Amino acid sequence: MIHLQLQGNHDQTGEQWGSLLRESGVKILDHIPFPITGERMEYAEACLPVYRQYYPALLEELQGLAAGQDCDVQLLQAALFSMYAIPPACHCSCFAVAEGDEILFGRNSDFLPVLEEHNTNVIVHRIDGACSFTGNTTSFLQMEDGVNQKGLAVGLTSVSPTKIKPGFNAGLLVRYLLETCGTVSEALEKLKTLPIGSAQTLTLADTKGDLAVVECNAERVEIARPADPESPFVCATNAFHLPSMRSYNRTTEDDWFAERRYRTMTEALRRKELRKDLSFARGLLSGRYGFLCQYDRSTGKDTVWSVVYDLKRHAIYRSESNPCRSGYQEDMRFTL
């Protein structure tokens, strides 16, 4: 996993990001896991007015990144904006639980092991009013999970879209919420105002123990909360489960055992005697309570990192490959 620490405004951190990668021999455009087609170029062009209106700082950062990489910003836009809207996408598992002295957020990132050496953990220290954050990504600028200085944790799982439109994709939704919100309630209000282009779930938790899963796509935004005090958790994989969203699921797509992973999490999280501490969260993500990360790596599928954000104790634990093989290390470099 690549580790970057950046500081400055968006233009500055974009250029730092691009330059650091280029100096280490990494050219982003050489590692995009799909061709940059005319369809992707056209879609990115249609998304530009959305980001100009709602997230102009991102465009500044993208310009800085292109300068640091010495490459065409339009190609970076085509790759970045079309991720999740135009497959392929990653297949992940996410949960959050708040009970007693515990507020735990966990996520496995399931993706292509052939690309895992380019997965990145980044710490961004902002000086321009946005929230500082740390996050993890399989691809530049967009975040797949992260936590910010105010203790808001966000993680995505992708859903194969039935319809797309110009708007935020899953990874840029995560990034935007980390930079602009401090609580789950603030994030939910923001999501109601943003044009959304792709289909995804967003799992959210904050230091007050507020939890939510948002199931959203280009047409709807629906919110799930913990079912009752006896079930103080939420979880998500790569399908919609709310009744109003189920019609958007594409059952013909390879979702990497999404329902099996969802059952593993819900069944374990329902057991009060289990869901009591950090070891449970790490064990669940490591497959101790059923299938979650036990892919046959020879098929080109695997869990490529796993993370637990302990929001009560302001601690971060990450496995930089499949957690059932490598375990977790505490990352003390970022202060919640």
mmCIF file with all atom_site columns, N, CA and C in Angstrom, residues 229-278:
data_model
loop_
_atom_site.group_PDB
_atom_site.id
_atom_site.type_symbol
_atom_site.label_atom_id
_atom_site.label_alt_id
_atom_site.label_comp_id
_atom_site.label_asym_id
_atom_site.label_entity_id
_atom_site.label_seq_id
_atom_site.pdbx_PDB_ins_code
_atom_site.Cartn_x
_atom_site.Cartn_y
_atom_site.Cartn_z
_atom_site.occupancy
_atom_site.B_iso_or_equiv
_atom_site.pdbx_formal_charge
_atom_site.auth_seq_id
_atom_site.auth_comp_id
_atom_site.auth_asym_id
_atom_site.auth_atom_id
_atom_site.pdbx_PDB_model_num
ATOM 1   N N  . PRO A 1 229 ? -33.293 -0.644  19.513  1.00 0.00 ? 229 PRO A N  1
ATOM 2   C CA . PRO A 1 229 ? -32.198 -0.614  20.499  1.00 0.00 ? 229 PRO A CA 1
ATOM 3   C C  . PRO A 1 229 ? -31.498 -1.957  20.682  1.00 0.00 ? 229 PRO A C  1
ATOM 4   N N  . GLU A 1 230 ? -32.179 -3.050  20.358  1.00 0.00 ? 230 GLU A N  1
ATOM 5   C CA . GLU A 1 230 ? -31.564 -4.363  20.470  1.00 0.00 ? 230 GLU A CA 1
ATOM 6   C C  . GLU A 1 230 ? -30.686 -4.701  19.272  1.00 0.00 ? 230 GLU A C  1
ATOM 7   N N  . SER A 1 231 ? -30.770 -3.884  18.239  1.00 0.00 ? 231 SER A N  1
ATOM 8   C CA . SER A 1 231 ? -29.962 -4.093  17.028  1.00 0.00 ? 231 SER A CA 1
ATOM 9   C C  . SER A 1 231 ? -29.248 -2.800  16.666  1.00 0.00 ? 231 SER A C  1
ATOM 10  N N  . PRO A 1 232 ? -28.267 -2.382  17.479  1.00 0.00 ? 232 PRO A N  1
ATOM 11  C CA . PRO A 1 232 ? -27.634 -1.062  17.307  1.00 0.00 ? 232 PRO A CA 1
ATOM 12  C C  . PRO A 1 232 ? -26.546 -1.059  16.234  1.00 0.00 ? 232 PRO A C  1
ATOM 13  N N  . PHE A 1 233 ? -26.899 -1.490  15.022  1.00 0.00 ? 233 PHE A N  1
ATOM 14  C CA . PHE A 1 233 ? -25.898 -1.598  13.969  1.00 0.00 ? 233 PHE A CA 1
ATOM 15  C C  . PHE A 1 233 ? -26.533 -1.353  12.614  1.00 0.00 ? 233 PHE A C  1
ATOM 16  N N  . VAL A 1 234 ? -25.673 -1.071  11.633  1.00 0.00 ? 234 VAL A N  1
ATOM 17  C CA . VAL A 1 234 ? -26.044 -1.025  10.218  1.00 0.00 ? 234 VAL A CA 1
ATOM 18  C C  . VAL A 1 234 ? -24.943 -1.737  9.447   1.00 0.00 ? 234 VAL A C  1
ATOM 19  N N  . CYS A 1 235 ? -25.287 -2.252  8.272   1.00 0.00 ? 235 CYS A N  1
ATOM 20  C CA . CYS A 1 235 ? -24.256 -2.865  7.431   1.00 0.00 ? 235 CYS A CA 1
ATOM 21  C C  . CYS A 1 235 ? -24.706 -2.830  5.980   1.00 0.00 ? 235 CYS A C  1
ATOM 22  N N  . ALA A 1 236 ? -23.758 -3.065  5.071   1.00 0.00 ? 236 ALA A N  1
ATOM 23  C CA . ALA A 1 236 ? -24.057 -2.970  3.639   1.00 0.00 ? 236 ALA A CA 1
ATOM 24  C C  . ALA A 1 236 ? -23.043 -3.777  2.849   1.00 0.00 ? 236 ALA A C  1
ATOM 25  N N  . THR A 1 237 ? -23.507 -4.334  1.727   1.00 0.00 ? 237 THR A N  1
ATOM 26  C CA . THR A 1 237 ? -22.604 -4.915  0.733   1.00 0.00 ? 237 THR A CA 1
ATOM 27  C C  . THR A 1 237 ? -22.977 -4.322  -0.622  1.00 0.00 ? 237 THR A C  1
ATOM 28  N N  . ASN A 1 238 ? -23.010 -5.125  -1.669  1.00 0.00 ? 238 ASN A N  1
ATOM 29  C CA . ASN A 1 238 ? -23.150 -4.576  -3.022  1.00 0.00 ? 238 ASN A CA 1
ATOM 30  C C  . ASN A 1 238 ? -24.533 -4.785  -3.607  1.00 0.00 ? 238 ASN A C  1
ATOM 31  N N  . ALA A 1 239 ? -25.548 -4.502  -2.790  1.00 0.00 ? 239 ALA A N  1
ATOM 32  C CA . ALA A 1 239 ? -26.933 -4.582  -3.239  1.00 0.00 ? 239 ALA A CA 1
ATOM 33  C C  . ALA A 1 239 ? -27.777 -3.683  -2.353  1.00 0.00 ? 239 ALA A C  1
ATOM 34  N N  . PHE A 1 240 ? -28.909 -3.267  -2.879  1.00 0.00 ? 240 PHE A N  1
ATOM 35  C CA . PHE A 1 240 ? -29.864 -2.492  -2.098  1.00 0.00 ? 240 PHE A CA 1
ATOM 36  C C  . PHE A 1 240 ? -30.789 -3.443  -1.342  1.00 0.00 ? 240 PHE A C  1
ATOM 37  N N  . HIS A 1 241 ? -31.116 -3.090  -0.085  1.00 0.00 ? 241 HIS A N  1
ATOM 38  C CA . HIS A 1 241 ? -31.989 -3.917  0.732   1.00 0.00 ? 241 HIS A CA 1
ATOM 39  C C  . HIS A 1 241 ? -33.265 -3.211  1.180   1.00 0.00 ? 241 HIS A C  1
ATOM 40  N N  . LEU A 1 242 ? -33.330 -1.893  1.084   1.00 0.00 ? 242 LEU A N  1
ATOM 41  C CA . LEU A 1 242 ? -34.558 -1.194  1.437   1.00 0.00 ? 242 LEU A CA 1
ATOM 42  C C  . LEU A 1 242 ? -35.625 -1.489  0.387   1.00 0.00 ? 242 LEU A C  1
ATOM 43  N N  . PRO A 1 243 ? -36.872 -1.704  0.818   1.00 0.00 ? 243 PRO A N  1
ATOM 44  C CA . PRO A 1 243 ? -37.933 -2.054  -0.143  1.00 0.00 ? 243 PRO A CA 1
ATOM 45  C C  . PRO A 1 243 ? -38.045 -1.089  -1.314  1.00 0.00 ? 243 PRO A C  1
ATOM 46  N N  . SER A 1 244 ? -37.865 0.207   -1.053  1.00 0.00 ? 244 SER A N  1
ATOM 47  C CA . SER A 1 244 ? -38.009 1.206   -2.114  1.00 0.00 ? 244 SER A CA 1
ATOM 48  C C  . SER A 1 244 ? -36.858 1.187   -3.104  1.00 0.00 ? 244 SER A C  1
ATOM 49  N N  . MET A 1 245 ? -35.768 0.455   -2.789  1.00 0.00 ? 245 MET A N  1
ATOM 50  C CA . MET A 1 245 ? -34.587 0.443   -3.646  1.00 0.00 ? 245 MET A CA 1
ATOM 51  C C  . MET A 1 245 ? -34.340 -0.912  -4.315  1.00 0.00 ? 245 MET A C  1
ATOM 52  N N  . ARG A 1 246 ? -35.021 -1.943  -3.898  1.00 0.00 ? 246 ARG A N  1
ATOM 53  C CA . ARG A 1 246 ? -34.701 -3.284  -4.397  1.00 0.00 ? 246 ARG A CA 1
ATOM 54  C C  . ARG A 1 246 ? -34.904 -3.423  -5.901  1.00 0.00 ? 246 ARG A C  1
ATOM 55  N N  . SER A 1 247 ? -35.819 -2.669  -6.464  1.00 0.00 ? 247 SER A N  1
ATOM 56  C CA . SER A 1 247 ? -36.069 -2.794  -7.897  1.00 0.00 ? 247 SER A CA 1
ATOM 57  C C  . SER A 1 247 ? -34.870 -2.325  -8.727  1.00 0.00 ? 247 SER A C  1
ATOM 58  N N  . TYR A 1 248 ? -33.921 -1.622  -8.102  1.00 0.00 ? 248 TYR A N  1
ATOM 59  C CA . TYR A 1 248 ? -32.747 -1.135  -8.821  1.00 0.00 ? 248 TYR A CA 1
ATOM 60  C C  . TYR A 1 248 ? -31.605 -2.156  -8.840  1.00 0.00 ? 248 TYR A C  1
ATOM 61  N N  . ASN A 1 249 ? -31.756 -3.290  -8.144  1.00 0.00 ? 249 ASN A N  1
ATOM 62  C CA . ASN A 1 249 ? -30.703 -4.297  -8.149  1.00 0.00 ? 249 ASN A CA 1
ATOM 63  C C  . ASN A 1 249 ? -30.654 -5.018  -9.494  1.00 0.00 ? 249 ASN A C  1
ATOM 64  N N  . ARG A 1 250 ? -29.437 -5.287  -9.964  1.00 0.00 ? 250 ARG A N  1
ATOM 65  C CA . ARG A 1 250 ? -29.243 -6.047  -11.200 1.00 0.00 ? 250 ARG A CA 1
ATOM 66  C C  . ARG A 1 250 ? -28.764 -7.439  -10.820 1.00 0.00 ? 250 ARG A C  1
ATOM 67  N N  . THR A 1 251 ? -29.666 -8.393  -10.808 1.00 0.00 ? 251 THR A N  1
ATOM 68  C CA . THR A 1 251 ? -29.364 -9.719  -10.288 1.00 0.00 ? 251 THR A CA 1
ATOM 69  C C  . THR A 1 251 ? -28.458 -10.525 -11.208 1.00 0.00 ? 251 THR A C  1
ATOM 70  N N  . THR A 1 252 ? -28.259 -10.068 -12.433 1.00 0.00 ? 252 THR A N  1
ATOM 71  C CA . THR A 1 252 ? -27.403 -10.816 -13.366 1.00 0.00 ? 252 THR A CA 1
ATOM 72  C C  . THR A 1 252 ? -25.925 -10.487 -13.194 1.00 0.00 ? 252 THR A C  1
ATOM 73  N N  . GLU A 1 253 ? -25.601 -9.470  -12.414 1.00 0.00 ? 253 GLU A N  1
ATOM 74  C CA . GLU A 1 253 ? -24.208 -9.057  -12.265 1.00 0.00 ? 253 GLU A CA 1
ATOM 75  C C  . GLU A 1 253 ? -23.469 -9.945  -11.251 1.00 0.00 ? 253 GLU A C  1
ATOM 76  N N  . ASP A 1 254 ? -22.165 -10.130 -11.456 1.00 0.00 ? 254 ASP A N  1
ATOM 77  C CA . ASP A 1 254 ? -21.316 -10.815 -10.493 1.00 0.00 ? 254 ASP A CA 1
ATOM 78  C C  . ASP A 1 254 ? -21.028 -9.853  -9.344  1.00 0.00 ? 254 ASP A C  1
ATOM 79  N N  . ASP A 1 255 ? -21.648 -10.089 -8.202  1.00 0.00 ? 255 ASP A N  1
ATOM 80  C CA . ASP A 1 255 ? -21.500 -9.169  -7.072  1.00 0.00 ? 255 ASP A CA 1
ATOM 81  C C  . ASP A 1 255 ? -20.574 -9.729  -5.982  1.00 0.00 ? 255 ASP A C  1
ATOM 82  N N  . TRP A 1 256 ? -19.784 -10.748 -6.330  1.00 0.00 ? 256 TRP A N  1
ATOM 83  C CA . TRP A 1 256 ? -18.787 -11.289 -5.412  1.00 0.00 ? 256 TRP A CA 1
ATOM 84  C C  . TRP A 1 256 ? -19.421 -11.744 -4.089  1.00 0.00 ? 256 TRP A C  1
ATOM 85  N N  . PHE A 1 257 ? -20.493 -12.517 -4.168  1.00 0.00 ? 257 PHE A N  1
ATOM 86  C CA . PHE A 1 257 ? -21.149 -13.103 -2.991  1.00 0.00 ? 257 PHE A CA 1
ATOM 87  C C  . PHE A 1 257 ? -21.716 -12.041 -2.045  1.00 0.00 ? 257 PHE A C  1
ATOM 88  N N  . ALA A 1 258 ? -22.315 -11.009 -2.611  1.00 0.00 ? 258 ALA A N  1
ATOM 89  C CA . ALA A 1 258 ? -22.790 -9.883  -1.803  1.00 0.00 ? 258 ALA A CA 1
ATOM 90  C C  . ALA A 1 258 ? -23.803 -10.316 -0.745  1.00 0.00 ? 258 ALA A C  1
ATOM 91  N N  . GLU A 1 259 ? -24.779 -11.144 -1.110  1.00 0.00 ? 259 GLU A N  1
ATOM 92  C CA . GLU A 1 259 ? -25.788 -11.547 -0.137  1.00 0.00 ? 259 GLU A CA 1
ATOM 93  C C  . GLU A 1 259 ? -25.199 -12.449 0.934   1.00 0.00 ? 259 GLU A C  1
ATOM 94  N N  . ARG A 1 260 ? -24.276 -13.296 0.567   1.00 0.00 ? 260 ARG A N  1
ATOM 95  C CA . ARG A 1 260 ? -23.625 -14.142 1.559   1.00 0.00 ? 260 ARG A CA 1
ATOM 96  C C  . ARG A 1 260 ? -22.850 -13.293 2.564   1.00 0.00 ? 260 ARG A C  1
ATOM 97  N N  . ARG A 1 261 ? -22.138 -12.295 2.079   1.00 0.00 ? 261 ARG A N  1
ATOM 98  C CA . ARG A 1 261 ? -21.415 -11.392 2.986   1.00 0.00 ? 261 ARG A CA 1
ATOM 99  C C  . ARG A 1 261 ? -22.382 -10.606 3.870   1.00 0.00 ? 261 ARG A C  1
ATOM 100 N N  . TYR A 1 262 ? -23.491 -10.183 3.295   1.00 0.00 ? 262 TYR A N  1
ATOM 101 C CA . TYR A 1 262 ? -24.477 -9.423  4.066   1.00 0.00 ? 262 TYR A CA 1
ATOM 102 C C  . TYR A 1 262 ? -25.047 -10.282 5.190   1.00 0.00 ? 262 TYR A C  1
ATOM 103 N N  . ARG A 1 263 ? -25.342 -11.538 4.904   1.00 0.00 ? 263 ARG A N  1
ATOM 104 C CA . ARG A 1 263 ? -25.867 -12.433 5.939   1.00 0.00 ? 263 ARG A CA 1
ATOM 105 C C  . ARG A 1 263 ? -24.839 -12.665 7.032   1.00 0.00 ? 263 ARG A C  1
ATOM 106 N N  . THR A 1 264 ? -23.579 -12.826 6.641   1.00 0.00 ? 264 THR A N  1
ATOM 107 C CA . THR A 1 264 ? -22.535 -13.009 7.649   1.00 0.00 ? 264 THR A CA 1
ATOM 108 C C  . THR A 1 264 ? -22.520 -11.854 8.634   1.00 0.00 ? 264 THR A C  1
ATOM 109 N N  . MET A 1 265 ? -22.554 -10.631 8.129   1.00 0.00 ? 265 MET A N  1
ATOM 110 C CA . MET A 1 265 ? -22.501 -9.463  9.018   1.00 0.00 ? 265 MET A CA 1
ATOM 111 C C  . MET A 1 265 ? -23.756 -9.342  9.867   1.00 0.00 ? 265 MET A C  1
ATOM 112 N N  . THR A 1 266 ? -24.932 -9.447  9.262   1.00 0.00 ? 266 THR A N  1
ATOM 113 C CA . THR A 1 266 ? -26.165 -9.260  10.032  1.00 0.00 ? 266 THR A CA 1
ATOM 114 C C  . THR A 1 266 ? -26.315 -10.331 11.101  1.00 0.00 ? 266 THR A C  1
ATOM 115 N N  . GLU A 1 267 ? -25.992 -11.576 10.777  1.00 0.00 ? 267 GLU A N  1
ATOM 116 C CA . GLU A 1 267 ? -26.143 -12.642 11.770  1.00 0.00 ? 267 GLU A CA 1
ATOM 117 C C  . GLU A 1 267 ? -25.173 -12.472 12.933  1.00 0.00 ? 267 GLU A C  1
ATOM 118 N N  . ALA A 1 268 ? -23.941 -12.066 12.652  1.00 0.00 ? 268 ALA A N  1
ATOM 119 C CA . ALA A 1 268 ? -22.976 -11.844 13.730  1.00 0.00 ? 268 ALA A CA 1
ATOM 120 C C  . ALA A 1 268 ? -23.334 -10.610 14.553  1.00 0.00 ? 268 ALA A C  1
ATOM 121 N N  . LEU A 1 269 ? -23.730 -9.543  13.894  1.00 0.00 ? 269 LEU A N  1
ATOM 122 C CA . LEU A 1 269 ? -24.044 -8.297  14.597  1.00 0.00 ? 269 LEU A CA 1
ATOM 123 C C  . LEU A 1 269 ? -25.298 -8.411  15.453  1.00 0.00 ? 269 LEU A C  1
ATOM 124 N N  . ARG A 1 270 ? -26.191 -9.336  15.129  1.00 0.00 ? 270 ARG A N  1
ATOM 125 C CA . ARG A 1 270 ? -27.389 -9.535  15.947  1.00 0.00 ? 270 ARG A CA 1
ATOM 126 C C  . ARG A 1 270 ? -27.096 -10.228 17.275  1.00 0.00 ? 270 ARG A C  1
ATOM 127 N N  . ARG A 1 271 ? -25.931 -10.832 17.385  1.00 0.00 ? 271 ARG A N  1
ATOM 128 C CA . ARG A 1 271 ? -25.590 -11.578 18.589  1.00 0.00 ? 271 ARG A CA 1
ATOM 129 C C  . ARG A 1 271 ? -24.921 -10.654 19.611  1.00 0.00 ? 271 ARG A C  1
ATOM 130 N N  . LYS A 1 272 ? -25.710 -10.249 20.584  1.00 0.00 ? 272 LYS A N  1
ATOM 131 C CA . LYS A 1 272 ? -25.244 -9.280  21.575  1.00 0.00 ? 272 LYS A CA 1
ATOM 132 C C  . LYS A 1 272 ? -23.993 -9.749  22.296  1.00 0.00 ? 272 LYS A C  1
ATOM 133 N N  . GLU A 1 273 ? -23.885 -11.063 22.532  1.00 0.00 ? 273 GLU A N  1
ATOM 134 C CA . GLU A 1 273 ? -22.729 -11.566 23.261  1.00 0.00 ? 273 GLU A CA 1
ATOM 135 C C  . GLU A 1 273 ? -21.439 -11.435 22.461  1.00 0.00 ? 273 GLU A C  1
ATOM 136 N N  . LEU A 1 274 ? -21.558 -11.239 21.133  1.00 0.00 ? 274 LEU A N  1
ATOM 137 C CA . LEU A 1 274 ? -20.376 -11.103 20.289  1.00 0.00 ? 274 LEU A CA 1
ATOM 138 C C  . LEU A 1 274 ? -19.949 -9.656  20.111  1.00 0.00 ? 274 LEU A C  1
ATOM 139 N N  . ARG A 1 275 ? -20.909 -8.787  19.843  1.00 0.00 ? 275 ARG A N  1
ATOM 140 C CA . ARG A 1 275 ? -20.595 -7.432  19.368  1.00 0.00 ? 275 ARG A CA 1
ATOM 141 C C  . ARG A 1 275 ? -20.182 -6.511  20.513  1.00 0.00 ? 275 ARG A C  1
ATOM 142 N N  . LYS A 1 276 ? -19.106 -6.857  21.190  1.00 0.00 ? 276 LYS A N  1
ATOM 143 C CA . LYS A 1 276 ? -18.784 -6.130  22.413  1.00 0.00 ? 276 LYS A CA 1
ATOM 144 C C  . LYS A 1 276 ? -17.485 -5.336  22.374  1.00 0.00 ? 276 LYS A C  1
ATOM 145 N N  . ASP A 1 277 ? -16.604 -5.597  21.408  1.00 0.00 ? 277 ASP A N  1
ATOM 146 C CA . ASP A 1 277 ? -15.322 -4.892  21.481  1.00 0.00 ? 277 ASP A CA 1
ATOM 147 C C  . ASP A 1 277 ? -14.611 -4.923  20.130  1.00 0.00 ? 277 ASP A C  1
ATOM 148 N N  . LEU A 1 278 ? -13.431 -4.343  20.139  1.00 0.00 ? 278 LEU A N  1
ATOM 149 C CA . LEU A 1 278 ? -12.629 -4.229  18.929  1.00 0.00 ? 278 LEU A CA 1
ATOM 150 C C  . LEU A 1 278 ? -12.279 -5.588  18.337  1.00 0.00 ? 278 LEU A C  1
#
